[in-house]
Amino acid sequence: MTGVIGRVDAPELHVMTYNIRRRLGIDPRPADRWSRRQEPLRALLAAELPTILGVQEAMPDQAAFVAAALGPRYRSIGRGRNRDGRGEACPLFYDADRLELIEAEQTALSAQPDEPGSRSWGSVVPRIVVSAIFRDRATDARFRVMNTHFDPFSAAARVRSSEIVRGAAAEASEPVIVMGDLNAAASSPALRVLLSGGVLRDAWANARTHLTPGWGTFVNYRRPRADAPRIDWIVVTKGVRVLRAAIDGEPVDGRWPSDHLPVHAVVRVDEGGAAR
């Protein structure tokens, strides 16, 4: 198959966020079965080969599957969200031939961010953000990437999570790219908070070129709709120019890799740029 973007050359960076839908311990309906979704996901990742991929809902075996599909050039950071480091994760995968990892951390989206497994504000399960600083080996530009998955049930938790992420982006000394399944539409309080104050900008809205329609990103194994909400996001600070954006609304050989659609952006980080 051909990706909507595929591998890009320096100075461009292909960033991609994808909720790959966790593997369930029960026998789900056919479209949701991990055994049915594996090969479409492998084909999609092999066609795209993003410079940076933020994944949500990855169980340990699924994270290993993604790593194998991307190939030996890639490394990953991030662990499970539970207190013991196990369970569902939001790993960041990156092309180590292109990017040097400078610093990485994982924190809880809670009132106790340094306490693994902690929950606050009505979150049903622990929520996390994985953050990394990279140096582009081709351009020497440094930038931060944050990958997260907001709570789907508690609006208060989504708003507080937005405050945490926006605050971290505002304090960063380097340009920032935030990606993830935010479980929040553009009109939601959480997105209004995240994009308030001009710290972060929606990559889709600021892209020079759109390569696809602006599909709603939770499709539940059905054909996408342009009038459905976009809940998976890539947002950026100043110093990150968005050249192209895409939301891949096509199945792979008649099968959907996930109940979400992958969201892509091709960006260029200003050399020596600052977040503000």
PDB file of N, CA and C in Angstrom, residues 76-127:
ATOM      1  N   SER A  76      11.894   3.284  21.125  1.00  0.00           N
ATOM      2  CA  SER A  76      10.673   3.754  21.776  1.00  0.00           C
ATOM      3  C   SER A  76      10.945   4.118  23.221  1.00  0.00           C
ATOM      4  N   ILE A  77      10.082   4.968  23.754  1.00  0.00           N
ATOM      5  CA  ILE A  77      10.110   5.337  25.163  1.00  0.00           C
ATOM      6  C   ILE A  77       8.684   5.275  25.689  1.00  0.00           C
ATOM      7  N   GLY A  78       8.547   5.081  26.988  1.00  0.00           N
ATOM      8  CA  GLY A  78       7.237   5.005  27.620  1.00  0.00           C
ATOM      9  C   GLY A  78       6.977   3.624  28.181  1.00  0.00           C
ATOM     10  N   ARG A  79       6.292   3.586  29.318  1.00  0.00           N
ATOM     11  CA  ARG A  79       5.965   2.327  29.991  1.00  0.00           C
ATOM     12  C   ARG A  79       4.472   2.329  30.319  1.00  0.00           C
ATOM     13  N   GLY A  80       3.995   1.244  30.893  1.00  0.00           N
ATOM     14  CA  GLY A  80       2.587   1.149  31.239  1.00  0.00           C
ATOM     15  C   GLY A  80       2.168   2.198  32.254  1.00  0.00           C
ATOM     16  N   ARG A  81       0.885   2.488  32.279  1.00  0.00           N
ATOM     17  CA  ARG A  81       0.376   3.579  33.112  1.00  0.00           C
ATOM     18  C   ARG A  81       0.136   3.171  34.562  1.00  0.00           C
ATOM     19  N   ASN A  82       0.200   1.884  34.859  1.00  0.00           N
ATOM     20  CA  ASN A  82      -0.086   1.423  36.217  1.00  0.00           C
ATOM     21  C   ASN A  82       1.079   1.697  37.163  1.00  0.00           C
ATOM     22  N   ARG A  83       0.812   1.546  38.434  1.00  0.00           N
ATOM     23  CA  ARG A  83       1.825   1.832  39.452  1.00  0.00           C
ATOM     24  C   ARG A  83       3.098   1.010  39.238  1.00  0.00           C
ATOM     25  N   ASP A  84       2.935  -0.225  38.766  1.00  0.00           N
ATOM     26  CA  ASP A  84       4.087  -1.102  38.559  1.00  0.00           C
ATOM     27  C   ASP A  84       4.705  -0.959  37.170  1.00  0.00           C
ATOM     28  N   GLY A  85       4.248   0.015  36.392  1.00  0.00           N
ATOM     29  CA  GLY A  85       4.786   0.226  35.051  1.00  0.00           C
ATOM     30  C   GLY A  85       4.220  -0.695  33.998  1.00  0.00           C
ATOM     31  N   ARG A  86       3.214  -1.473  34.373  1.00  0.00           N
ATOM     32  CA  ARG A  86       2.593  -2.385  33.423  1.00  0.00           C
ATOM     33  C   ARG A  86       1.286  -1.797  32.907  1.00  0.00           C
ATOM     34  N   GLY A  87       0.660  -2.541  32.012  1.00  0.00           N
ATOM     35  CA  GLY A  87      -0.640  -2.132  31.508  1.00  0.00           C
ATOM     36  C   GLY A  87      -0.547  -1.278  30.263  1.00  0.00           C
ATOM     37  N   GLU A  88      -1.660  -0.630  29.976  1.00  0.00           N
ATOM     38  CA  GLU A  88      -1.779   0.188  28.771  1.00  0.00           C
ATOM     39  C   GLU A  88      -0.781   1.344  28.797  1.00  0.00           C
ATOM     40  N   ALA A  89      -0.223   1.665  27.628  1.00  0.00           N
ATOM     41  CA  ALA A  89       0.829   2.682  27.550  1.00  0.00           C
ATOM     42  C   ALA A  89       0.570   3.643  26.400  1.00  0.00           C
ATOM     43  N   CYS A  90       1.323   4.745  26.416  1.00  0.00           N
ATOM     44  CA  CYS A  90       1.320   5.740  25.341  1.00  0.00           C
ATOM     45  C   CYS A  90       2.752   5.903  24.825  1.00  0.00           C
ATOM     46  N   PRO A  91       3.315   4.884  24.212  1.00  0.00           N
ATOM     47  CA  PRO A  91       4.722   4.968  23.814  1.00  0.00           C
ATOM     48  C   PRO A  91       4.953   5.932  22.659  1.00  0.00           C
ATOM     49  N   LEU A  92       6.135   6.511  22.663  1.00  0.00           N
ATOM     50  CA  LEU A  92       6.631   7.313  21.548  1.00  0.00           C
ATOM     51  C   LEU A  92       7.670   6.489  20.805  1.00  0.00           C
ATOM     52  N   PHE A  93       7.472   6.314  19.511  1.00  0.00           N
ATOM     53  CA  PHE A  93       8.445   5.648  18.655  1.00  0.00           C
ATOM     54  C   PHE A  93       9.124   6.712  17.794  1.00  0.00           C
ATOM     55  N   TYR A  94      10.426   6.575  17.595  1.00  0.00           N
ATOM     56  CA  TYR A  94      11.144   7.577  16.802  1.00  0.00           C
ATOM     57  C   TYR A  94      12.217   6.911  15.960  1.00  0.00           C
ATOM     58  N   ASP A  95      12.506   7.531  14.826  1.00  0.00           N
ATOM     59  CA  ASP A  95      13.546   7.070  13.913  1.00  0.00           C
ATOM     60  C   ASP A  95      14.895   7.493  14.489  1.00  0.00           C
ATOM     61  N   ALA A  96      15.613   6.545  15.067  1.00  0.00           N
ATOM     62  CA  ALA A  96      16.870   6.864  15.751  1.00  0.00           C
ATOM     63  C   ALA A  96      17.993   7.196  14.784  1.00  0.00           C
ATOM     64  N   ASP A  97      17.849   6.843  13.509  1.00  0.00           N
ATOM     65  CA  ASP A  97      18.841   7.273  12.524  1.00  0.00           C
ATOM     66  C   ASP A  97      18.738   8.772  12.274  1.00  0.00           C
ATOM     67  N   ARG A  98      17.551   9.303  12.450  1.00  0.00           N
ATOM     68  CA  ARG A  98      17.309  10.726  12.191  1.00  0.00           C
ATOM     69  C   ARG A  98      17.367  11.558  13.469  1.00  0.00           C
ATOM     70  N   LEU A  99      16.889  11.005  14.578  1.00  0.00           N
ATOM     71  CA  LEU A  99      16.740  11.775  15.810  1.00  0.00           C
ATOM     72  C   LEU A  99      17.584  11.200  16.933  1.00  0.00           C
ATOM     73  N   GLU A 100      18.197  12.084  17.692  1.00  0.00           N
ATOM     74  CA  GLU A 100      18.914  11.707  18.912  1.00  0.00           C
ATOM     75  C   GLU A 100      18.035  12.040  20.109  1.00  0.00           C
ATOM     76  N   LEU A 101      17.812  11.067  20.974  1.00  0.00           N
ATOM     77  CA  LEU A 101      17.032  11.299  22.188  1.00  0.00           C
ATOM     78  C   LEU A 101      17.911  11.980  23.224  1.00  0.00           C
ATOM     79  N   ILE A 102      17.499  13.153  23.670  1.00  0.00           N
ATOM     80  CA  ILE A 102      18.255  13.929  24.655  1.00  0.00           C
ATOM     81  C   ILE A 102      17.738  13.688  26.065  1.00  0.00           C
ATOM     82  N   GLU A 103      16.432  13.623  26.202  1.00  0.00           N
ATOM     83  CA  GLU A 103      15.821  13.531  27.538  1.00  0.00           C
ATOM     84  C   GLU A 103      14.422  12.955  27.394  1.00  0.00           C
ATOM     85  N   ALA A 104      13.981  12.164  28.364  1.00  0.00           N
ATOM     86  CA  ALA A 104      12.635  11.595  28.309  1.00  0.00           C
ATOM     87  C   ALA A 104      12.082  11.422  29.712  1.00  0.00           C
ATOM     88  N   GLU A 105      10.768  11.553  29.846  1.00  0.00           N
ATOM     89  CA  GLU A 105      10.110  11.322  31.124  1.00  0.00           C
ATOM     90  C   GLU A 105       8.658  10.929  30.891  1.00  0.00           C
ATOM     91  N   GLN A 106       8.094  10.265  31.865  1.00  0.00           N
ATOM     92  CA  GLN A 106       6.674   9.935  31.860  1.00  0.00           C
ATOM     93  C   GLN A 106       6.084  10.372  33.189  1.00  0.00           C
ATOM     94  N   THR A 107       5.008  11.132  33.132  1.00  0.00           N
ATOM     95  CA  THR A 107       4.374  11.625  34.347  1.00  0.00           C
ATOM     96  C   THR A 107       2.880  11.320  34.307  1.00  0.00           C
ATOM     97  N   ALA A 108       2.280  11.311  35.480  1.00  0.00           N
ATOM     98  CA  ALA A 108       0.845  11.072  35.594  1.00  0.00           C
ATOM     99  C   ALA A 108       0.081  12.373  35.394  1.00  0.00           C
ATOM    100  N   LEU A 109      -1.051  12.275  34.719  1.00  0.00           N
ATOM    101  CA  LEU A 109      -1.961  13.411  34.628  1.00  0.00           C
ATOM    102  C   LEU A 109      -2.867  13.363  35.855  1.00  0.00           C
ATOM    103  N   SER A 110      -2.322  13.852  36.951  1.00  0.00           N
ATOM    104  CA  SER A 110      -3.030  13.804  38.231  1.00  0.00           C
ATOM    105  C   SER A 110      -2.487  14.907  39.126  1.00  0.00           C
ATOM    106  N   ALA A 111      -3.051  15.013  40.300  1.00  0.00           N
ATOM    107  CA  ALA A 111      -2.542  15.973  41.280  1.00  0.00           C
ATOM    108  C   ALA A 111      -1.215  15.531  41.869  1.00  0.00           C
ATOM    109  N   GLN A 112      -0.810  14.293  41.608  1.00  0.00           N
ATOM    110  CA  GLN A 112       0.492  13.760  42.040  1.00  0.00           C
ATOM    111  C   GLN A 112       1.243  13.268  40.795  1.00  0.00           C
ATOM    112  N   PRO A 113       1.735  14.171  39.963  1.00  0.00           N
ATOM    113  CA  PRO A 113       2.296  13.773  38.667  1.00  0.00           C
ATOM    114  C   PRO A 113       3.487  12.833  38.751  1.00  0.00           C
ATOM    115  N   ASP A 114       4.225  12.871  39.856  1.00  0.00           N
ATOM    116  CA  ASP A 114       5.393  12.001  39.991  1.00  0.00           C
ATOM    117  C   ASP A 114       5.063  10.654  40.622  1.00  0.00           C
ATOM    118  N   GLU A 115       3.787  10.403  40.891  1.00  0.00           N
ATOM    119  CA  GLU A 115       3.368   9.142  41.499  1.00  0.00           C
ATOM    120  C   GLU A 115       2.753   8.236  40.429  1.00  0.00           C
ATOM    121  N   PRO A 116       3.474   7.219  39.965  1.00  0.00           N
ATOM    122  CA  PRO A 116       2.926   6.328  38.935  1.00  0.00           C
ATOM    123  C   PRO A 116       1.617   5.692  39.385  1.00  0.00           C
ATOM    124  N   GLY A 117       0.674   5.628  38.468  1.00  0.00           N
ATOM    125  CA  GLY A 117      -0.607   5.008  38.762  1.00  0.00           C
ATOM    126  C   GLY A 117      -1.603   5.903  39.460  1.00  0.00           C
ATOM    127  N   SER A 118      -1.244   7.147  39.743  1.00  0.00           N
ATOM    128  CA  SER A 118      -2.156   8.037  40.465  1.00  0.00           C
ATOM    129  C   SER A 118      -3.278   8.531  39.555  1.00  0.00           C
ATOM    130  N   ARG A 119      -4.427   8.834  40.180  1.00  0.00           N
ATOM    131  CA  ARG A 119      -5.612   9.303  39.469  1.00  0.00           C
ATOM    132  C   ARG A 119      -6.203  10.493  40.215  1.00  0.00           C
ATOM    133  N   SER A 120      -6.774  11.423  39.456  1.00  0.00           N
ATOM    134  CA  SER A 120      -7.421  12.593  40.066  1.00  0.00           C
ATOM    135  C   SER A 120      -8.577  13.052  39.187  1.00  0.00           C
ATOM    136  N   TRP A 121      -9.431  13.906  39.757  1.00  0.00           N
ATOM    137  CA  TRP A 121     -10.475  14.634  39.036  1.00  0.00           C
ATOM    138  C   TRP A 121     -11.480  13.717  38.345  1.00  0.00           C
ATOM    139  N   GLY A 122     -11.694  12.540  38.910  1.00  0.00           N
ATOM    140  CA  GLY A 122     -12.698  11.640  38.368  1.00  0.00           C
ATOM    141  C   GLY A 122     -12.220  10.692  37.295  1.00  0.00           C
ATOM    142  N   SER A 123     -10.932  10.639  37.041  1.00  0.00           N
ATOM    143  CA  SER A 123     -10.414   9.681  36.060  1.00  0.00           C
ATOM    144  C   SER A 123     -10.679   8.256  36.539  1.00  0.00           C
ATOM    145  N   VAL A 124     -11.166   7.428  35.647  1.00  0.00           N
ATOM    146  CA  VAL A 124     -11.490   6.048  36.004  1.00  0.00           C
ATOM    147  C   VAL A 124     -10.227   5.206  36.113  1.00  0.00           C
ATOM    148  N   VAL A 125      -9.259   5.474  35.238  1.00  0.00           N
ATOM    149  CA  VAL A 125      -7.978   4.759  35.246  1.00  0.00           C
ATOM    150  C   VAL A 125      -6.860   5.794  35.201  1.00  0.00           C
ATOM    151  N   PRO A 126      -5.628   5.416  35.512  1.00  0.00           N
ATOM    152  CA  PRO A 126      -4.520   6.377  35.433  1.00  0.00           C
ATOM    153  C   PRO A 126      -4.336   6.904  34.009  1.00  0.00           C
ATOM    154  N   ARG A 127      -3.984   8.169  33.927  1.00  0.00           N
ATOM    155  CA  ARG A 127      -3.696   8.807  32.639  1.00  0.00           C
ATOM    156  C   ARG A 127      -2.288   9.375  32.695  1.00  0.00           C
TER     157      ARG A 127
END
